[in-house]
């Protein structure tokens, strides 16, 4: 299996990996194909994603695509971030082997879940804080 240099770089030196204590929203999704799990935290100020972190039990391709996705969405408005797809992230990394495409879906879905979580909290007027929630498999 061939990985591009960009994929290897993000796999070996992941950007924005870790926890976030004061997250505005958190999204956790599982991959229906392999069972791996991804969590993304976002910090939102004035509708802009000012910080983003990810944690995953996924494989190297999941790590690389999440790392790239966090890099792409940092500084974007929520609306812009919602338009980011796994395809865009894969293209930014120079592509993935076909059997690994499903891994790249995790970052997109977890990001969208984190944005939904933030919006739901905002509507309910709840204090934005990260909490454990059920894993949805995508
Ligand atoms: Fe599960 Fe890649 S094999 S995320």
Coordinates of N, CA, C and O and ligand atoms in Angstrom, one line a residue:
X1 N 0.8 -1.2 0.0 CA 0.0 0.0 0.0 C 0.9 1.3 0.0 O 1.8 1.4 0.8
X2 N 0.5 2.2 -0.9 CA 1.4 3.4 -1.0 C 0.7 4.6 -0.3 O -0.4 4.9 -0.6
X3 N 1.4 5.2 0.5 CA 1.0 6.5 1.1 C 1.8 7.6 0.6 O 3.0 7.5 0.4
X4 N 1.1 8.8 0.4 CA 1.9 9.9 -0.1 C 2.7 10.5 1.0 O 2.6 10.2 2.2
X5 N 3.7 11.3 0.6 CA 4.6 12.0 1.6 C 3.8 12.8 2.6 O 4.1 12.8 3.8
X6 N 2.7 13.5 2.1 CA 1.9 14.3 3.0 C 1.2 13.5 4.1 O 1.1 13.8 5.2
X7 N 0.7 12.3 3.6 CA 0.0 11.4 4.6 C 1.0 10.9 5.6 O 0.7 11.0 6.8
X8 N 2.2 10.5 5.2 CA 3.2 10.0 6.1 C 3.6 11.1 7.1 O 3.8 10.9 8.3
X9 N 3.7 12.4 6.6 CA 4.1 13.5 7.4 C 3.1 13.7 8.5 O 3.4 13.9 9.7
X10 N 1.8 13.7 8.1 CA 0.7 14.0 9.1 C 0.6 12.8 10.1 O 0.1 13.0 11.2
X11 N 0.9 11.6 9.6 CA 0.8 10.4 10.5 C 2.0 10.5 11.5 O 1.7 10.2 12.7
X12 N 3.1 10.8 11.0 CA 4.3 10.8 11.9 C 4.3 12.0 12.9 O 4.8 11.9 14.0
X13 N 3.8 13.2 12.4 CA 3.8 14.4 13.2 C 2.4 15.0 13.2 O 2.1 16.0 12.6
X14 N 1.4 14.3 13.9 CA 0.1 14.8 13.8 C -0.1 16.2 14.4 O 0.5 16.5 15.4
X15 N -0.9 17.1 13.7 CA -1.1 18.4 14.2 C -2.4 18.3 15.0 O -3.4 17.6 14.7
X16 N -2.5 19.1 16.1 CA -3.7 19.3 16.9 C -4.2 18.0 17.5 O -5.5 17.8 17.5
X17 N -3.4 17.2 17.9 CA -3.8 15.9 18.6 C -3.8 16.2 20.1 O -2.9 16.8 20.6
X18 N -4.9 15.7 20.7 CA -5.0 15.8 22.2 C -6.3 16.1 22.7 O -7.3 16.1 22.0
X19 N -6.4 16.5 24.0 CA -7.6 16.9 24.6 C -7.9 18.4 24.6 O -6.9 19.1 24.4
X20 N -9.1 18.8 24.9 CA -9.4 20.2 25.1 C -10.3 20.3 26.3 O -11.4 19.7 26.2
X21 N -9.9 21.0 27.3 CA -10.8 21.0 28.5 C -11.9 22.0 28.4 O -13.0 21.7 28.9
X22 N -11.7 23.1 27.7 CA -12.8 24.1 27.6 C -13.4 24.1 26.3 O -13.7 25.2 25.7
X23 N -13.7 22.9 25.7 CA -14.2 22.9 24.3 C -15.6 23.5 24.3 O -16.4 23.3 25.2
X24 N -16.0 24.1 23.2 CA -17.3 24.6 23.0 C -18.2 23.5 22.4 O -19.4 23.6 22.6
X25 N -17.6 22.6 21.7 CA -18.4 21.4 21.2 C -17.5 20.2 21.0 O -16.3 20.4 20.8
X26 N -18.1 19.0 21.2 CA -17.3 17.8 21.0 C -18.2 16.8 20.2 O -19.4 16.7 20.4
X27 N -17.5 16.1 19.3 CA -18.2 15.1 18.5 C -17.5 13.8 18.5 O -16.2 13.8 18.3
X28 N -18.2 12.7 18.7 CA -17.5 11.4 18.7 C -18.3 10.5 17.8 O -19.5 10.4 17.9
X29 N -17.5 9.9 16.9 CA -18.2 9.0 15.9 C -17.3 7.7 15.8 O -16.1 7.8 16.0
X30 N -18.0 6.7 15.5 CA -17.3 5.4 15.2 C -17.4 5.0 13.8 O -18.3 5.4 13.1
X31 N -16.4 4.3 13.3 CA -16.4 3.8 11.9 C -17.1 2.5 11.8 O -16.6 1.5 12.4
X32 N -18.2 2.4 11.1 CA -18.9 1.2 11.0 C -18.1 0.1 10.3 O -18.3 -1.1 10.6
X33 N -17.1 0.4 9.5 CA -16.4 -0.6 8.8 C -15.3 -1.3 9.7 O -15.1 -2.5 9.6
X34 N -14.6 -0.5 10.5 CA -13.5 -1.1 11.3 C -13.7 -1.0 12.8 O -13.0 -1.6 13.5
X35 N -14.8 -0.2 13.2 CA -15.0 -0.1 14.6 C -14.2 0.9 15.3 O -14.3 1.1 16.5
X36 N -13.3 1.6 14.6 CA -12.5 2.6 15.2 C -13.3 3.9 15.6 O -14.3 4.2 15.0
X37 N -12.7 4.6 16.5 CA -13.5 5.8 17.0 C -12.6 7.1 16.9 O -11.4 7.1 17.0
X38 N -13.4 8.2 16.7 CA -12.7 9.5 16.5 C -13.5 10.5 17.4 O -14.7 10.5 17.4
X39 N -12.7 11.4 18.1 CA -13.4 12.5 18.8 C -12.7 13.8 18.4 O -11.5 13.8 18.3
X40 N -13.6 14.8 18.1 CA -13.0 16.1 17.8 C -13.6 17.1 18.7 O -14.8 17.1 19.0
X41 N -12.7 18.0 19.2 CA -13.2 19.1 20.1 C -13.0 20.4 19.3 O -12.0 20.6 18.6
X42 N -13.9 21.3 19.4 CA -13.8 22.6 18.8 C -13.9 23.7 19.9 O -14.7 23.6 20.8
X43 N -13.2 24.8 19.7 CA -13.4 26.0 20.5 C -13.9 27.0 19.5 O -13.3 27.3 18.5
X44 N -15.1 27.6 19.9 CA -15.7 28.6 19.0 C -15.8 29.9 19.6 O -16.2 30.1 20.8
X45 N -15.4 31.0 18.9 CA -15.5 32.3 19.4 C -16.1 33.2 18.2 O -15.5 33.1 17.1
X46 N -17.2 33.8 18.4 CA -17.8 34.7 17.4 C -18.0 33.9 16.1 O -17.7 34.3 15.0
X47 N -18.5 32.6 16.2 CA -18.8 31.8 15.0 C -17.5 31.3 14.3 O -17.6 30.7 13.2
X48 N -16.4 31.5 14.9 CA -15.1 31.1 14.2 C -14.5 30.0 15.1 O -14.5 30.1 16.3
X49 N -14.0 28.9 14.4 CA -13.3 27.9 15.1 C -11.8 28.4 15.4 O -11.0 28.5 14.5
X50 N -11.6 28.7 16.7 CA -10.3 29.3 17.1 C -9.4 28.2 17.5 O -8.2 28.4 17.5
X51 N -9.9 27.0 17.9 CA -9.0 25.9 18.2 C -9.7 24.6 18.0 O -10.9 24.5 18.0
X52 N -8.9 23.6 17.6 CA -9.5 22.3 17.3 C -8.5 21.2 17.7 O -7.3 21.4 17.5
X53 N -9.0 20.1 18.3 CA -8.2 19.0 18.7 C -8.8 17.7 18.3 O -10.1 17.6 18.3
X54 N -8.0 16.7 18.0 CA -8.7 15.4 17.8 C -8.0 14.3 18.6 O -6.8 14.4 19.0
X55 N -8.7 13.2 18.8 CA -8.2 12.0 19.5 C -8.8 10.9 18.8 O -10.0 10.9 18.5
X56 N -8.0 9.8 18.4 CA -8.6 8.7 17.7 C -8.0 7.4 18.1 O -6.9 7.3 18.6
X57 N -8.8 6.3 18.0 CA -8.3 5.0 18.1 C -8.1 4.4 16.7 O -8.0 3.2 16.5
X58 N -8.2 5.3 15.7 CA -8.1 4.9 14.3 C -6.7 4.6 13.8 O -5.7 4.8 14.6
X59 N -6.6 4.2 12.6 CA -5.3 3.8 12.0 C -4.5 5.0 11.5 O -4.9 6.2 11.7
X60 N -3.4 4.8 10.9 CA -2.6 5.9 10.4 C -3.3 6.8 9.4 O -3.1 8.0 9.5
X61 N -4.1 6.2 8.6 CA -4.8 7.1 7.6 C -5.9 8.0 8.4 O -6.1 9.1 8.0
X62 N -6.4 7.4 9.4 CA -7.4 8.2 10.2 C -6.6 9.4 10.9 O -7.1 10.5 11.0
X63 N -5.5 9.1 11.4 CA -4.7 10.1 12.1 C -4.3 11.2 11.1 O -4.4 12.4 11.4
X64 N -3.8 10.8 10.0 CA -3.3 11.7 9.0 C -4.5 12.6 8.5 O -4.3 13.8 8.4
X65 N -5.6 12.0 8.2 CA -6.7 12.8 7.7 C -7.3 13.7 8.8 O -7.7 14.9 8.5
X66 N -7.3 13.3 10.0 CA -7.8 14.2 11.1 C -6.9 15.3 11.3 O -7.3 16.5 11.5
X67 N -5.6 15.0 11.3 CA -4.6 16.0 11.5 C -4.7 17.1 10.4 O -4.8 18.3 10.7
X68 N -4.9 16.7 9.1 CA -5.0 17.6 8.0 C -6.4 18.4 8.2 O -6.4 19.6 7.9
X69 N -7.4 17.7 8.5 CA -8.7 18.3 8.6 C -8.7 19.4 9.7 O -9.2 20.5 9.5
X70 N -8.0 19.2 10.8 CA -8.0 20.2 11.9 C -7.2 21.4 11.4 O -7.6 22.5 11.7
X71 N -6.2 21.1 10.7 CA -5.4 22.2 10.1 C -6.2 23.1 9.2 O -6.1 24.3 9.2
X72 N -7.0 22.4 8.4 CA -7.8 23.1 7.4 C -8.9 24.0 8.1 O -9.1 25.1 7.7
X73 N -9.6 23.5 9.1 CA -10.7 24.2 9.6 C -10.4 25.2 10.7 O -11.2 26.1 11.0
X74 N -9.2 25.2 11.2 CA -8.8 26.2 12.2 C -8.8 27.6 11.6 O -8.2 27.8 10.6
X75 N -9.6 28.4 12.2 CA -9.8 29.8 11.7 C -10.9 30.0 10.7 O -11.3 31.1 10.3
X76 N -11.6 28.9 10.4 CA -12.8 29.0 9.5 C -14.0 29.3 10.4 O -14.1 29.0 11.6
X77 N -15.0 29.9 9.7 CA -16.3 30.0 10.4 C -17.0 28.7 10.4 O -16.6 27.7 9.7
X78 N -18.0 28.5 11.3 CA -18.7 27.2 11.4 C -19.3 26.8 10.0 O -19.2 25.7 9.6
X79 N -19.8 27.8 9.3 CA -20.4 27.5 8.0 C -19.4 27.0 7.0 O -19.6 26.0 6.3
X80 N -18.2 27.6 7.0 CA -17.2 27.2 6.1 C -16.7 25.8 6.5 O -16.5 24.9 5.6
X81 N -16.6 25.5 7.8 CA -16.1 24.2 8.3 C -17.1 23.1 7.9 O -16.7 22.0 7.7
X82 N -18.4 23.5 7.9 CA -19.4 22.5 7.6 C -19.3 22.0 6.1 O -19.8 20.9 5.7
X83 N -18.6 22.8 5.3 CA -18.5 22.5 3.8 C -17.3 21.6 3.6 O -17.1 21.1 2.5
X84 N -16.5 21.4 4.6 CA -15.2 20.6 4.4 C -15.6 19.1 4.4 O -16.3 18.6 5.3
X85 N -15.2 18.5 3.3 CA -15.5 17.0 3.2 C -14.3 16.2 3.3 O -13.2 16.7 3.1
X86 N -14.5 14.9 3.5 CA -13.3 14.0 3.5 C -12.6 14.0 2.2 O -11.4 13.8 2.1
X87 N -13.3 14.2 1.1 CA -12.7 14.3 -0.2 C -11.7 15.4 -0.3 O -10.6 15.2 -0.8
X88 N -12.1 16.6 0.2 CA -11.2 17.7 0.2 C -10.0 17.4 1.0 O -8.8 17.8 0.6
X89 N -10.2 16.8 2.2 CA -9.0 16.5 3.0 C -8.1 15.5 2.3 O -6.9 15.7 2.3
X90 N -8.7 14.5 1.7 CA -7.9 13.5 1.0 C -7.1 14.2 -0.1 O -5.9 13.8 -0.3
X91 N -7.7 15.0 -0.8 CA -7.1 15.7 -1.9 C -5.9 16.6 -1.4 O -4.8 16.6 -2.0
X92 N -6.1 17.2 -0.3 CA -5.0 18.0 0.3 C -3.8 17.2 0.7 O -2.7 17.7 0.8
X93 N -4.1 15.9 0.9 CA -3.0 15.0 1.3 C -2.4 14.2 0.1 O -1.6 13.3 0.3
X94 N -2.9 14.5 -1.1 CA -2.5 13.8 -2.3 C -3.1 12.5 -2.5 O -2.6 11.7 -3.2
X95 N -4.2 12.2 -1.8 CA -4.9 11.0 -2.0 C -4.6 9.9 -1.0 O -3.6 10.0 -0.2
X96 N -5.5 8.9 -0.9 CA -5.3 7.7 0.0 C -5.6 6.5 -0.8 O -6.3 6.5 -1.8
X97 N -5.0 5.4 -0.4 CA -5.3 4.1 -1.1 C -6.8 3.8 -0.9 O -7.4 4.1 0.1
X98 N -7.5 3.3 -2.0 CA -8.9 3.0 -1.9 C -9.4 2.3 -0.7 O -10.4 2.7 -0.1
X99 N -8.7 1.4 -0.2 CA -9.1 0.6 1.0 C -9.1 1.5 2.3 O -9.6 1.1 3.3
X100 N -8.5 2.7 2.2 CA -8.4 3.5 3.4 C -9.3 4.7 3.3 O -9.3 5.6 4.2
X101 N -10.1 4.8 2.3 CA -11.0 6.0 2.1 C -12.0 6.1 3.3 O -12.2 7.2 3.8
X102 N -12.4 4.9 3.8 CA -13.4 5.0 4.8 C -12.9 5.6 6.1 O -13.6 6.2 6.9
X103 N -11.5 5.5 6.3 CA -10.9 6.1 7.5 C -11.0 7.6 7.5 O -11.1 8.2 8.6
X104 N -11.0 8.2 6.3 CA -11.1 9.7 6.2 C -12.5 10.2 6.5 O -12.6 11.4 6.8
X105 N -13.5 9.4 6.5 CA -14.8 9.8 6.8 C -15.0 10.2 8.3 O -15.8 11.1 8.6
X106 N -14.2 9.6 9.1 CA -14.3 9.8 10.6 C -14.1 11.3 10.9 O -14.8 11.8 11.7
X107 N -13.0 11.9 10.4 CA -12.8 13.3 10.7 C -13.9 14.2 10.3 O -14.3 15.1 11.1
X108 N -14.4 14.0 9.1 CA -15.5 14.8 8.6 C -16.7 14.7 9.5 O -17.3 15.7 9.9
X109 N -17.1 13.5 9.8 CA -18.3 13.2 10.6 C -18.1 13.7 12.1 O -19.1 14.3 12.6
X110 N -17.0 13.5 12.6 CA -16.7 14.0 14.0 C -16.7 15.5 14.1 O -17.3 16.1 15.0
X111 N -16.2 16.1 13.1 CA -16.2 17.6 13.0 C -17.6 18.1 12.9 O -18.0 19.0 13.7
X112 N -18.4 17.5 12.0 CA -19.8 17.9 11.9 C -20.6 17.7 13.2 O -21.4 18.5 13.6
X113 N -20.3 16.6 13.9 CA -21.0 16.3 15.2 C -20.6 17.3 16.2 O -21.4 17.7 17.0
X114 N -19.3 17.7 16.2 CA -18.9 18.7 17.2 C -19.6 20.1 16.9 O -20.0 20.8 17.9
X115 N -19.7 20.4 15.7 CA -20.4 21.7 15.3 C -21.9 21.6 15.8 O -22.5 22.5 16.4
X116 N -22.5 20.4 15.5 CA -23.9 20.2 15.9 C -24.0 20.3 17.4 O -25.0 20.9 18.0
X117 N -23.1 19.7 18.1 CA -23.1 19.7 19.6 C -23.0 21.2 20.1 O -23.8 21.6 21.0
X118 N -22.1 22.0 19.5 CA -22.0 23.4 19.9 C -23.3 24.1 19.6 O -23.8 24.9 20.5
X119 N -23.9 23.9 18.5 CA -25.1 24.6 18.1 C -26.3 24.2 19.1 O -27.1 25.1 19.5
X120 N -26.3 22.9 19.4 CA -27.4 22.4 20.3 C -27.2 23.0 21.7 O -28.2 23.5 22.3
X121 N -26.0 23.2 22.1 CA -25.8 23.7 23.5 C -26.1 25.2 23.5 O -26.7 25.7 24.4
X122 N -25.8 25.9 22.4 CA -26.1 27.3 22.2 C -27.6 27.5 22.3 O -28.1 28.4 23.0
X123 N -28.3 26.7 21.6 CA -29.8 26.8 21.6 C -30.4 26.6 22.9 O -31.3 27.3 23.3
X124 N -29.9 25.6 23.6 CA -30.4 25.3 25.0 C -29.9 26.2 26.0 O -30.3 26.2 27.2
X125 N -28.9 27.1 25.6 CA -28.4 28.0 26.6 C -27.5 27.4 27.6 O -27.3 27.9 28.7
X126 N -27.0 26.2 27.3 CA -26.1 25.5 28.2 C -24.7 26.0 28.2 O -24.2 26.4 27.2
X127 N -24.0 25.8 29.3 CA -22.6 26.2 29.4 C -21.9 25.2 28.4 O -22.1 24.0 28.5
X128 N -21.1 25.8 27.5 CA -20.4 24.9 26.6 C -19.3 24.1 27.3 O -18.3 24.7 27.8
X129 N -19.4 22.9 27.4 CA -18.4 22.0 28.0 C -18.4 20.7 27.4 O -19.5 20.2 26.9
X130 N -17.3 20.1 27.3 CA -17.2 18.7 26.7 C -17.7 17.7 27.6 O -17.4 17.7 28.8
X131 N -18.6 16.8 27.1 CA -19.1 15.7 27.9 C -19.0 14.4 27.2 O -18.9 14.4 25.9
X132 N -19.1 13.4 27.9 CA -19.1 12.1 27.2 C -20.4 11.9 26.6 O -21.5 12.2 27.1
X133 N -20.4 11.3 25.4 CA -21.7 11.0 24.8 C -21.6 9.7 24.1 O -20.6 9.1 23.9
X134 N -22.8 9.2 23.6 CA -22.8 7.9 22.9 C -22.1 8.0 21.6 O -22.2 9.1 20.9
X135 N -21.5 7.0 21.2 CA -20.8 6.9 19.9 C -21.8 6.6 18.8 O -22.5 5.6 18.9
X136 N -21.8 7.4 17.8 CA -22.6 7.1 16.6 C -21.7 6.5 15.5 O -20.7 7.1 15.2
X137 N -22.1 5.4 15.0 CA -21.2 4.8 14.0 C -21.6 5.2 12.6 O -22.8 5.2 12.2
X138 N -20.6 5.6 11.8 CA -20.9 6.2 10.4 C -20.3 5.3 9.4 O -19.4 4.6 9.6
Ligands
LIG1 FE1 -10.2 2.1 11.1 FE2 -8.6 3.3 9.4 S1 -8.9 1.2 9.7 S2 -9.9 4.2 10.8

